[in-house]
Tab-separated table of C-alpha atoms and ligand atoms in Angstrom:
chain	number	residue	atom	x	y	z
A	1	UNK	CA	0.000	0.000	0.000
A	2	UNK	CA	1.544	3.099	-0.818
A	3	UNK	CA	0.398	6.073	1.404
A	4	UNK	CA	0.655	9.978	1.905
A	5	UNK	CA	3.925	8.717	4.434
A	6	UNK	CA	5.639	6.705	1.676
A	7	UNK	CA	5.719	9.770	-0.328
A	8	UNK	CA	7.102	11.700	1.940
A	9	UNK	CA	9.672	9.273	2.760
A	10	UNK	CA	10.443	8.818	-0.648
A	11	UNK	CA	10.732	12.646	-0.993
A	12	UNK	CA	13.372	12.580	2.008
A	13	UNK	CA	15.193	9.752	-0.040
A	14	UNK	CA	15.298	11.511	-2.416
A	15	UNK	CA	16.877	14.554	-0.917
A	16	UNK	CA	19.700	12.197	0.412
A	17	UNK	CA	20.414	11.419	-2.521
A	18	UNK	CA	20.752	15.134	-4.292
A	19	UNK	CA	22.530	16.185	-0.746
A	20	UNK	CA	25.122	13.381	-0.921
A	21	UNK	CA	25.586	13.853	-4.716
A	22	UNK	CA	26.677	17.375	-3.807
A	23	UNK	CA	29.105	16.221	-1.288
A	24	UNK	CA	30.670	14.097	-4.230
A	25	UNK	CA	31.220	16.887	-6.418
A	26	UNK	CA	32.654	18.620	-3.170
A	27	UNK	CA	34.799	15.820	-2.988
A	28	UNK	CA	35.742	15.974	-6.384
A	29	UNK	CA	36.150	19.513	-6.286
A	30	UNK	CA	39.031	19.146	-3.813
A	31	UNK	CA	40.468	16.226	-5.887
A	32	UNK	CA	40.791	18.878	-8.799
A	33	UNK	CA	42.502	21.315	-7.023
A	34	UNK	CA	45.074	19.366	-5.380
A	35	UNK	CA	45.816	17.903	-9.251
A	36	UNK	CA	45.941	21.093	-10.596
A	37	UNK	CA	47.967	22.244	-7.803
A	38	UNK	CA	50.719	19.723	-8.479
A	39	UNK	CA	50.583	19.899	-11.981
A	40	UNK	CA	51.559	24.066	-11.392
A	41	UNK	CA	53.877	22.640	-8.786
A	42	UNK	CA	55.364	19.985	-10.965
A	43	UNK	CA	55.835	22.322	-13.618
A	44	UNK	CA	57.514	25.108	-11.715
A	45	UNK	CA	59.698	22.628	-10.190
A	46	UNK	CA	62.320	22.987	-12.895
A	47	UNK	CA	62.431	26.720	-12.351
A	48	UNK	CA	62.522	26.304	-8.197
A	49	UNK	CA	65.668	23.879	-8.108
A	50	UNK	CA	67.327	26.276	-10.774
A	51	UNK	CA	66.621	29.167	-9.083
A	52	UNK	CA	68.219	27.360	-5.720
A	53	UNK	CA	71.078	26.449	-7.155
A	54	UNK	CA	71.974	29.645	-8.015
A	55	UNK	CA	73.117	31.688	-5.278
A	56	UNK	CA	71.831	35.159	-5.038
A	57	UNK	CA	74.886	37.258	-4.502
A	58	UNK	CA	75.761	35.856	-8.613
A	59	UNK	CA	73.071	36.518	-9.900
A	60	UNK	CA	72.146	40.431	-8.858
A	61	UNK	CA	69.168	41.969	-8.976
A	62	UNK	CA	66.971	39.979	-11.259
A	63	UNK	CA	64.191	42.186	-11.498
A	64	UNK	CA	66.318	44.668	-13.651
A	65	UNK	CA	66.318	44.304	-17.489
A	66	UNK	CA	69.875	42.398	-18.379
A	67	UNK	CA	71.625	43.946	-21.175
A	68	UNK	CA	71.933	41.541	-23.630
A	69	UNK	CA	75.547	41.211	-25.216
A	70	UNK	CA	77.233	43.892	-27.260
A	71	UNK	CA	78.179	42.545	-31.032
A	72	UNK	CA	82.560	41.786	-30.829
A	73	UNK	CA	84.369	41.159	-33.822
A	74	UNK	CA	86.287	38.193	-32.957
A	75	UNK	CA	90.546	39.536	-33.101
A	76	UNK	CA	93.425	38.055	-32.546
A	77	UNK	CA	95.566	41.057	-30.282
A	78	UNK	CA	98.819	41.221	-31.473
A	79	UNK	CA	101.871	40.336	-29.564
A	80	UNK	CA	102.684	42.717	-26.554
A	81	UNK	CA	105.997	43.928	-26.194
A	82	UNK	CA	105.553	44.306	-22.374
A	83	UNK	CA	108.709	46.096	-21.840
A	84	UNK	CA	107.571	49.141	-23.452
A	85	UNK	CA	103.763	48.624	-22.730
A	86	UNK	CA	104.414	49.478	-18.819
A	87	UNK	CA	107.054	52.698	-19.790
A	88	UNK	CA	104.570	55.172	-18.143
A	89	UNK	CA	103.879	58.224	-20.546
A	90	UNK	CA	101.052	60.674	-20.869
A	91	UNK	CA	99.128	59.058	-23.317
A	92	UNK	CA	99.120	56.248	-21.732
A	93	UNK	CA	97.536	57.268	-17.861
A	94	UNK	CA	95.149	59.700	-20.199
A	95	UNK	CA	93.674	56.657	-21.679
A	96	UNK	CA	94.028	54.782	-18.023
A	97	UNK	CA	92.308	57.604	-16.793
A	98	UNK	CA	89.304	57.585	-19.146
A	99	UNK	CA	89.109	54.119	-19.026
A	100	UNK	CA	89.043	53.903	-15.362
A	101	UNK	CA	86.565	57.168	-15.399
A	102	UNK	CA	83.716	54.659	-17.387
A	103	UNK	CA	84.445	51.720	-15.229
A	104	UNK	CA	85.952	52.041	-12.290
A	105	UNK	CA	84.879	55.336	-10.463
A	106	UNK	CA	81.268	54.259	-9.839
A	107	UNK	CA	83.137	51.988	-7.038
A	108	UNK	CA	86.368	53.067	-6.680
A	109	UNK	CA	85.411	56.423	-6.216
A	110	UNK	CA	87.119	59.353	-9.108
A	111	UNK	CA	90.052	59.656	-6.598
A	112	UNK	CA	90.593	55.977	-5.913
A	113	UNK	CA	89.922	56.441	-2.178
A	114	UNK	CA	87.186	53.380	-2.584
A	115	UNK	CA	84.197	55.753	-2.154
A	116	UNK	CA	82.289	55.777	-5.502
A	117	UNK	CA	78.484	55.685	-4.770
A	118	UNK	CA	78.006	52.282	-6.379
A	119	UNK	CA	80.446	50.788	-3.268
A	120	UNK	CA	78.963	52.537	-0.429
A	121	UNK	CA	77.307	49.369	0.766
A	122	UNK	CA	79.564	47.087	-0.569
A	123	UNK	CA	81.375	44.488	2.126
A	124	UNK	CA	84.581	44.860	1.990
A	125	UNK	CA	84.447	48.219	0.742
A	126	UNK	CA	86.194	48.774	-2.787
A	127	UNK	CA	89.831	48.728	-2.508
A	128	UNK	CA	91.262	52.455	-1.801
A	129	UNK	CA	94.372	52.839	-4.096
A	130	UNK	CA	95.827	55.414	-1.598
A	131	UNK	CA	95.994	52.676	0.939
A	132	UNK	CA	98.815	50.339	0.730
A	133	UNK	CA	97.911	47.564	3.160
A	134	UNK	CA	95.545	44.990	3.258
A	135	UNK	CA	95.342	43.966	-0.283
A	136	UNK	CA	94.100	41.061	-1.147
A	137	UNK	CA	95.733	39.941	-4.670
A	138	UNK	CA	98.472	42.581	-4.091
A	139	UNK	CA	99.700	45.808	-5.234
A	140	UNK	CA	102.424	44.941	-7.595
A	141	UNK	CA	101.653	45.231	-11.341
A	142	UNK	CA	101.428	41.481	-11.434
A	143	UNK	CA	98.865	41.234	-9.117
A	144	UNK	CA	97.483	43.874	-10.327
A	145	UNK	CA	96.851	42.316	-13.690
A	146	UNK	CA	95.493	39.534	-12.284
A	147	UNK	CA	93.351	40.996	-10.830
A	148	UNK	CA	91.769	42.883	-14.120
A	149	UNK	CA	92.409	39.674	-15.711
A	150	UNK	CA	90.697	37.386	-13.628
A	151	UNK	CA	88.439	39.867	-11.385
A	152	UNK	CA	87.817	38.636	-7.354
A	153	UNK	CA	84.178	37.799	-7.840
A	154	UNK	CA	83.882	36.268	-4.484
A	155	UNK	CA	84.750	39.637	-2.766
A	156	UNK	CA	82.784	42.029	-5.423
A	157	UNK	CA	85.409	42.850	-7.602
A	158	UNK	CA	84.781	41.594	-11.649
A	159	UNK	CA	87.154	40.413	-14.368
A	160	UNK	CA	87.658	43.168	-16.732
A	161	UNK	CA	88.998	40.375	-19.362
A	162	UNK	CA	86.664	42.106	-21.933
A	163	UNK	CA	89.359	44.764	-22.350
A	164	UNK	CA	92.370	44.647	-24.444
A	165	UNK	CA	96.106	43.785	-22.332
A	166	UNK	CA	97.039	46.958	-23.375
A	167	UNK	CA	93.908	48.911	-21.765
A	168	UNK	CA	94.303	47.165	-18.631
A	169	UNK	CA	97.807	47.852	-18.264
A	170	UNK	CA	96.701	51.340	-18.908
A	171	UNK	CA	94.173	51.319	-16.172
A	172	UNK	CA	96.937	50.226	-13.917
A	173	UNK	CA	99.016	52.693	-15.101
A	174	UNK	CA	96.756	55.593	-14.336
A	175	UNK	CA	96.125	54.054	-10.511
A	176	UNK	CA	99.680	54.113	-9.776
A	177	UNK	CA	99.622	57.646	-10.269
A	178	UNK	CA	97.176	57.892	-7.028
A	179	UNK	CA	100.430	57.217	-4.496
A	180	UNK	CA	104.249	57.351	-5.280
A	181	UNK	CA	104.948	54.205	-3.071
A	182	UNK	CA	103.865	51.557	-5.726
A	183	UNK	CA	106.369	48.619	-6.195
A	184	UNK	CA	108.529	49.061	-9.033
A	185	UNK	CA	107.618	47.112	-12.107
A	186	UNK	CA	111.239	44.935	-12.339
A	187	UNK	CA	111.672	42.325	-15.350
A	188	UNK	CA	110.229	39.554	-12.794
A	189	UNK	CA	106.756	41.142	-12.371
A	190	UNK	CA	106.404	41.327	-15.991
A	191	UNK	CA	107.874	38.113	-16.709
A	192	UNK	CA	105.434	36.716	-13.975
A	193	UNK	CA	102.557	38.220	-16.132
A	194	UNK	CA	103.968	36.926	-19.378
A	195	UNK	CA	104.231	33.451	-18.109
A	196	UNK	CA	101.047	33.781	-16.822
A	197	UNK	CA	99.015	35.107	-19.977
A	198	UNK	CA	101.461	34.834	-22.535
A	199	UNK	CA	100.880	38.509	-23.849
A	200	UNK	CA	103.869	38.400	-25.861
A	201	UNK	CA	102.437	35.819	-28.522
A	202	UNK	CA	99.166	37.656	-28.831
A	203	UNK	CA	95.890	36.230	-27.961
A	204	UNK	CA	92.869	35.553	-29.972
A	205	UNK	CA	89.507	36.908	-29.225
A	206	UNK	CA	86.583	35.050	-30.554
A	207	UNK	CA	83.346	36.490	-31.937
A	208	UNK	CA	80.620	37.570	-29.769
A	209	UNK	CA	76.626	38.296	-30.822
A	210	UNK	CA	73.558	39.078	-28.884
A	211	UNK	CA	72.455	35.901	-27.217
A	212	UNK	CA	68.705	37.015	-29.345
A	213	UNK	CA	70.581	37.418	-32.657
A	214	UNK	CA	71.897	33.624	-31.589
A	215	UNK	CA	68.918	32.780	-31.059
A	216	UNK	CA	67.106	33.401	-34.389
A	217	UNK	CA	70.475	32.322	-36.187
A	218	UNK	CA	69.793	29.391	-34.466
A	219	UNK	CA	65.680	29.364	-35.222
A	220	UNK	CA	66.843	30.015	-38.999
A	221	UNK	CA	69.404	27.132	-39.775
A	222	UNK	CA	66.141	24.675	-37.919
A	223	UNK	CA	63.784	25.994	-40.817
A	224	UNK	CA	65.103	23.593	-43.680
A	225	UNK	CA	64.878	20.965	-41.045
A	226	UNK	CA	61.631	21.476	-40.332
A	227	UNK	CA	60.687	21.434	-43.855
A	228	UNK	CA	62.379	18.213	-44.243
A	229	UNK	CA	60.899	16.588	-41.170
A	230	UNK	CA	56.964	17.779	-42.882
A	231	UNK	CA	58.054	16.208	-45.686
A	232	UNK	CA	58.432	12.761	-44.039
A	233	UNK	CA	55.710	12.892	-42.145
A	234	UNK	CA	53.480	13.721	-45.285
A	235	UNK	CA	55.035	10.790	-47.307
A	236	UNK	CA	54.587	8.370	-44.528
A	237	UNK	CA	51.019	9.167	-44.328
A	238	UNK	CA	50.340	8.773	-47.842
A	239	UNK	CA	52.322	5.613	-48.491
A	240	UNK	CA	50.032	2.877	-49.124
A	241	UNK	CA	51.949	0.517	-50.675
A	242	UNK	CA	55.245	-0.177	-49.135
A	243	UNK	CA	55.612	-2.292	-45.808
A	244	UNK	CA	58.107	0.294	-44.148
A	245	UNK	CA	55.023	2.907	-43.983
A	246	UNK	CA	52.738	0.262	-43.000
A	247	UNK	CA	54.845	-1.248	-40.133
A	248	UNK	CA	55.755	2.121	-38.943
A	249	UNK	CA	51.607	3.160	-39.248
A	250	UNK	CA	51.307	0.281	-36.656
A	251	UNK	CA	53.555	0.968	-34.511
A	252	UNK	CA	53.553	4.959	-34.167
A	253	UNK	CA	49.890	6.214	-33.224
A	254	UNK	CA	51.759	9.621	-33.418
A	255	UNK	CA	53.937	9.979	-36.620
A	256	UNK	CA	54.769	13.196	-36.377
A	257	UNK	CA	56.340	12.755	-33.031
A	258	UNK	CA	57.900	9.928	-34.196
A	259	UNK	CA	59.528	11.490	-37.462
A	260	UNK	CA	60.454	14.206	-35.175
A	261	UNK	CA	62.171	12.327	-32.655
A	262	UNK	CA	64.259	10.109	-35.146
A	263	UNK	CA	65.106	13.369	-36.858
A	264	UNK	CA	66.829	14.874	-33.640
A	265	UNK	CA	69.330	11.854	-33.358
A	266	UNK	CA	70.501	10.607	-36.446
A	267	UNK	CA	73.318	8.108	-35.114
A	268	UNK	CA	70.300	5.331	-35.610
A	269	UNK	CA	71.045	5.932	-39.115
A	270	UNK	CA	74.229	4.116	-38.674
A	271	UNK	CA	73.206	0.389	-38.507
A	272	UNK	CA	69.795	-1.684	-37.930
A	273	UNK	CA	71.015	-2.621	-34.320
A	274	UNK	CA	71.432	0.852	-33.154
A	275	UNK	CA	68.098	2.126	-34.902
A	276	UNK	CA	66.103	-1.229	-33.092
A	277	UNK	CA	67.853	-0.041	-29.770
A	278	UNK	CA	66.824	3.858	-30.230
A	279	UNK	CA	63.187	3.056	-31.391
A	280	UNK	CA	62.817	0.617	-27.727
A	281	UNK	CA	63.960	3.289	-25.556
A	282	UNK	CA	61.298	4.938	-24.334
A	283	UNK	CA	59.436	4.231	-26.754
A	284	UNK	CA	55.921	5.853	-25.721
A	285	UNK	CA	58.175	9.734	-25.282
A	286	UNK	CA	59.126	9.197	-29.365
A	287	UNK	CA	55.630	8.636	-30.001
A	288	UNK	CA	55.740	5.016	-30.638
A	289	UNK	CA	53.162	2.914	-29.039
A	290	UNK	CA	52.418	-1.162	-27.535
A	291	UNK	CA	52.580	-2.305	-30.853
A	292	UNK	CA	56.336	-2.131	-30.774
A	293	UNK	CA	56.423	-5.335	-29.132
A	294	UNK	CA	55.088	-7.220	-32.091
A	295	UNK	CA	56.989	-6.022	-34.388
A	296	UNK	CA	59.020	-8.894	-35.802
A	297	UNK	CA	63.149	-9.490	-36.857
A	298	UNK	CA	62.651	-9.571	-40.924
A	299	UNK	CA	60.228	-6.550	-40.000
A	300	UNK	CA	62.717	-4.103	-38.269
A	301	UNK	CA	64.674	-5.080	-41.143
A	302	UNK	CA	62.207	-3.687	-43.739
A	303	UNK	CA	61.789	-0.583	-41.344
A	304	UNK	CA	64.901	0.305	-41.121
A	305	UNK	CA	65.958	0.210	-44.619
A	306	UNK	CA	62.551	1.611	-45.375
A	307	UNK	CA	63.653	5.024	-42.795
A	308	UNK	CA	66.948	5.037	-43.354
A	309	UNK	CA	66.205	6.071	-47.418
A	310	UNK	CA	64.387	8.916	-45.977
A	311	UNK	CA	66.690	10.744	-43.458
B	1	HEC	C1	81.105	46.943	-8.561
B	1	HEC	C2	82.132	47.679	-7.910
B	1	HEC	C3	83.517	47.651	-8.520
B	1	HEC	C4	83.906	48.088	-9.752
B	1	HEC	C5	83.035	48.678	-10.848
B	1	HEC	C6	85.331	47.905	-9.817
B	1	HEC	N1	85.798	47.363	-8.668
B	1	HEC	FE1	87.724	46.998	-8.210
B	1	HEC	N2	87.186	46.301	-6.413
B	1	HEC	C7	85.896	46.255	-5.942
B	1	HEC	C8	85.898	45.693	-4.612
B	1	HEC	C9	84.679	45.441	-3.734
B	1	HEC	C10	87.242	45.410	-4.315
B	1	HEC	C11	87.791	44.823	-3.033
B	1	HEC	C12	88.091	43.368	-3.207
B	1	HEC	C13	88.941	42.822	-2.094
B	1	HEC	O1	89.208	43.543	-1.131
B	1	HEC	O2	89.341	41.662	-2.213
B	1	HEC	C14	88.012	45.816	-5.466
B	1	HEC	C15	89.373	45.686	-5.538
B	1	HEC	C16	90.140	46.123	-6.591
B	1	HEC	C17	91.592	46.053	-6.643
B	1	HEC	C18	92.505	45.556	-5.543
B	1	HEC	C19	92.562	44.033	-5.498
B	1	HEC	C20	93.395	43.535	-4.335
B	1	HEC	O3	94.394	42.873	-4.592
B	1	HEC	O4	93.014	43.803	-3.188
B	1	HEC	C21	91.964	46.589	-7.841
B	1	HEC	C22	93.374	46.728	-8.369
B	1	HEC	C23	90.774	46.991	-8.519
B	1	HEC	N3	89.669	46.691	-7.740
B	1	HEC	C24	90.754	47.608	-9.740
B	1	HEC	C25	89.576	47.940	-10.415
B	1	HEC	C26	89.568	48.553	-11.705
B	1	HEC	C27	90.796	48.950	-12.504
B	1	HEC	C28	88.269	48.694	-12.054
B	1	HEC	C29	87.714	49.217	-13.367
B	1	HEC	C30	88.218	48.628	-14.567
B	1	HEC	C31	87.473	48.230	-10.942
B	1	HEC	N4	88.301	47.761	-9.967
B	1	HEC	C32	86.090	48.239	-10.925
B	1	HEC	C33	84.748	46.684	-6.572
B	1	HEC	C34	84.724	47.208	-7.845
């Protein structure tokens, strides 16, 4: 007998059931989240371990624009003949003295007393060329060099091994005109930096370009390629007759992929063994699929030959 109660109960059933389908899709809801989470997560990762390994003092203040490279003709700088290189003459601290005006001064202060505004905060403070102790590569012209050469990054001080040998001895020139007390420059110190850099057979410079110019360089020379890869992947697909296209059809649900990743490692092209053993490793990330396992020996065979014709 179905009363006026047995409605109403079936009502309230009823109810249940909408209420706890709600609480699924609550459920659910959550489920999403946390996925999506780790998906953002997983995909940042890359980025958070980089940025970790990296300390922070190296890297600066990343929130500035870098400059990207200036465009250097590659040279080859022509043999030094030290000896007269260090003869001090006017010339000579002039061009020290504009050099070191451009790069230097921001830190070192324009009277070498290691109070330029960019050093202020700096610990340790930029060296003071009017103080003779406490140096930390040295004051003799050796050390000096080295220290243009080679820069002491750990301590704030850069390499300056963008500028010619002859513009850094210049720079070192002009800063021993700050105090009278400098070491001599004897034949050992400039042996010592000959050994060293071997300034007196030259040194070759190579080229440098803006890492974006490198970049579509780079994007330019992968064109043809591309074009080449498209043009597998479009006769594979419209092969009908030979077995090659038909095995590979079976065993590659995603040809382009597949065309794409045999194109980035060409070595396979070598011999059948090393194309079977490039195909089976991870297979499923070069687009290849279960079917690989069925392929058989006289099969491979035809595949091979059949893909090596076309790269
Ligand atoms: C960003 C700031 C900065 C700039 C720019 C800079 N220096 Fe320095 N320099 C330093 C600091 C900091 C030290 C102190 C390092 C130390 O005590 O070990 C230093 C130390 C030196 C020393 C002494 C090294 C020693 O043995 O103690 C020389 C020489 C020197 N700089 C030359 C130059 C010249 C030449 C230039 C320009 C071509 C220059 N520096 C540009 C920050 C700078």
């Amino acid at each position: 007998m179905i009363g006026q109660n047995d409605n109403i109960n079936l009502e309230v059933i009823d109810k249940k059931k909408i209420a706890l389908g709600f609480f699924g899709l609550f459920y659910v809801g959550i489920l999403l989240i946390i996925v999506i989470a780790g998906y953002l997560y997983l995909g940042n990762l890359e980025t958070f371990s980089k940025n970790s390994l990296i300390p922070p003092s190296l890297t600066g203040d990343t929130s500035k624009p870098v400059a990207d490279l200036p465009v250097i003709k590659g040279s080859v700088t022509p043999p030094l003949d030290l000896v007269s290189a260090v003869v001090v003459s006017a010339e000579k601290t002039e061009a020290g003295k504009k050099l070191y005006e451009t790069n230097c001064s921001s830190c070192h202060g324009s009277d070498g007393k290691g109070d330029g505004p960019a050093g202020k905060t700096m610990n340790p403070l930029p060296r003071n060329f009017h103080d003779a102790k406490g140096w930390t590569n040295g004051q003799e012209f050796s050390k000096m060099y080295k220290t243009l050469q080679e820069g002491i990054t750990s301590r704030g001080m850069a390499s300056y091994s963008n500028l010619l040998p002859e513009e850094r001895i210049n720079l070192i020139l002009y800063i021993r005109t700050f105090r009278n007390d400098f070491p001599a420059i004897d034949k050992k110190e400039l042996t010592d930096v000959d050994n060293t850099y071997s300034l007196s057979k030259g040194m070759k410079l190579p080229s440098q370009i803006p890492v974006k110019t490198a970049t579509e360089l780079l994007l330019d020379e992968k064109k043809p390629q591309d074009a080449k890869t498209e043009s597998i992947i479009n006769s594979i697909k419209n092969d009908r007759n030979s077995r090659g296209a038909e095995i590979f059809k079976r065993i590659s649900p995603d040809i382009g992929r597949s065309v794409n990743a045999l194109a980035s490692y060409t070595k396979w092209n070598e011999n059948e063994s090393a194309f079977v053993k490039f195909v089976s490793l991870n297979p499923s990330s070069k687009g290849f699929g279960s079917q690989l396992s069925s392929v058989t020996t006289e099969e491979w065979s035809i595949l091979f030959q059949y893909l090596k014709g076309m790269f």
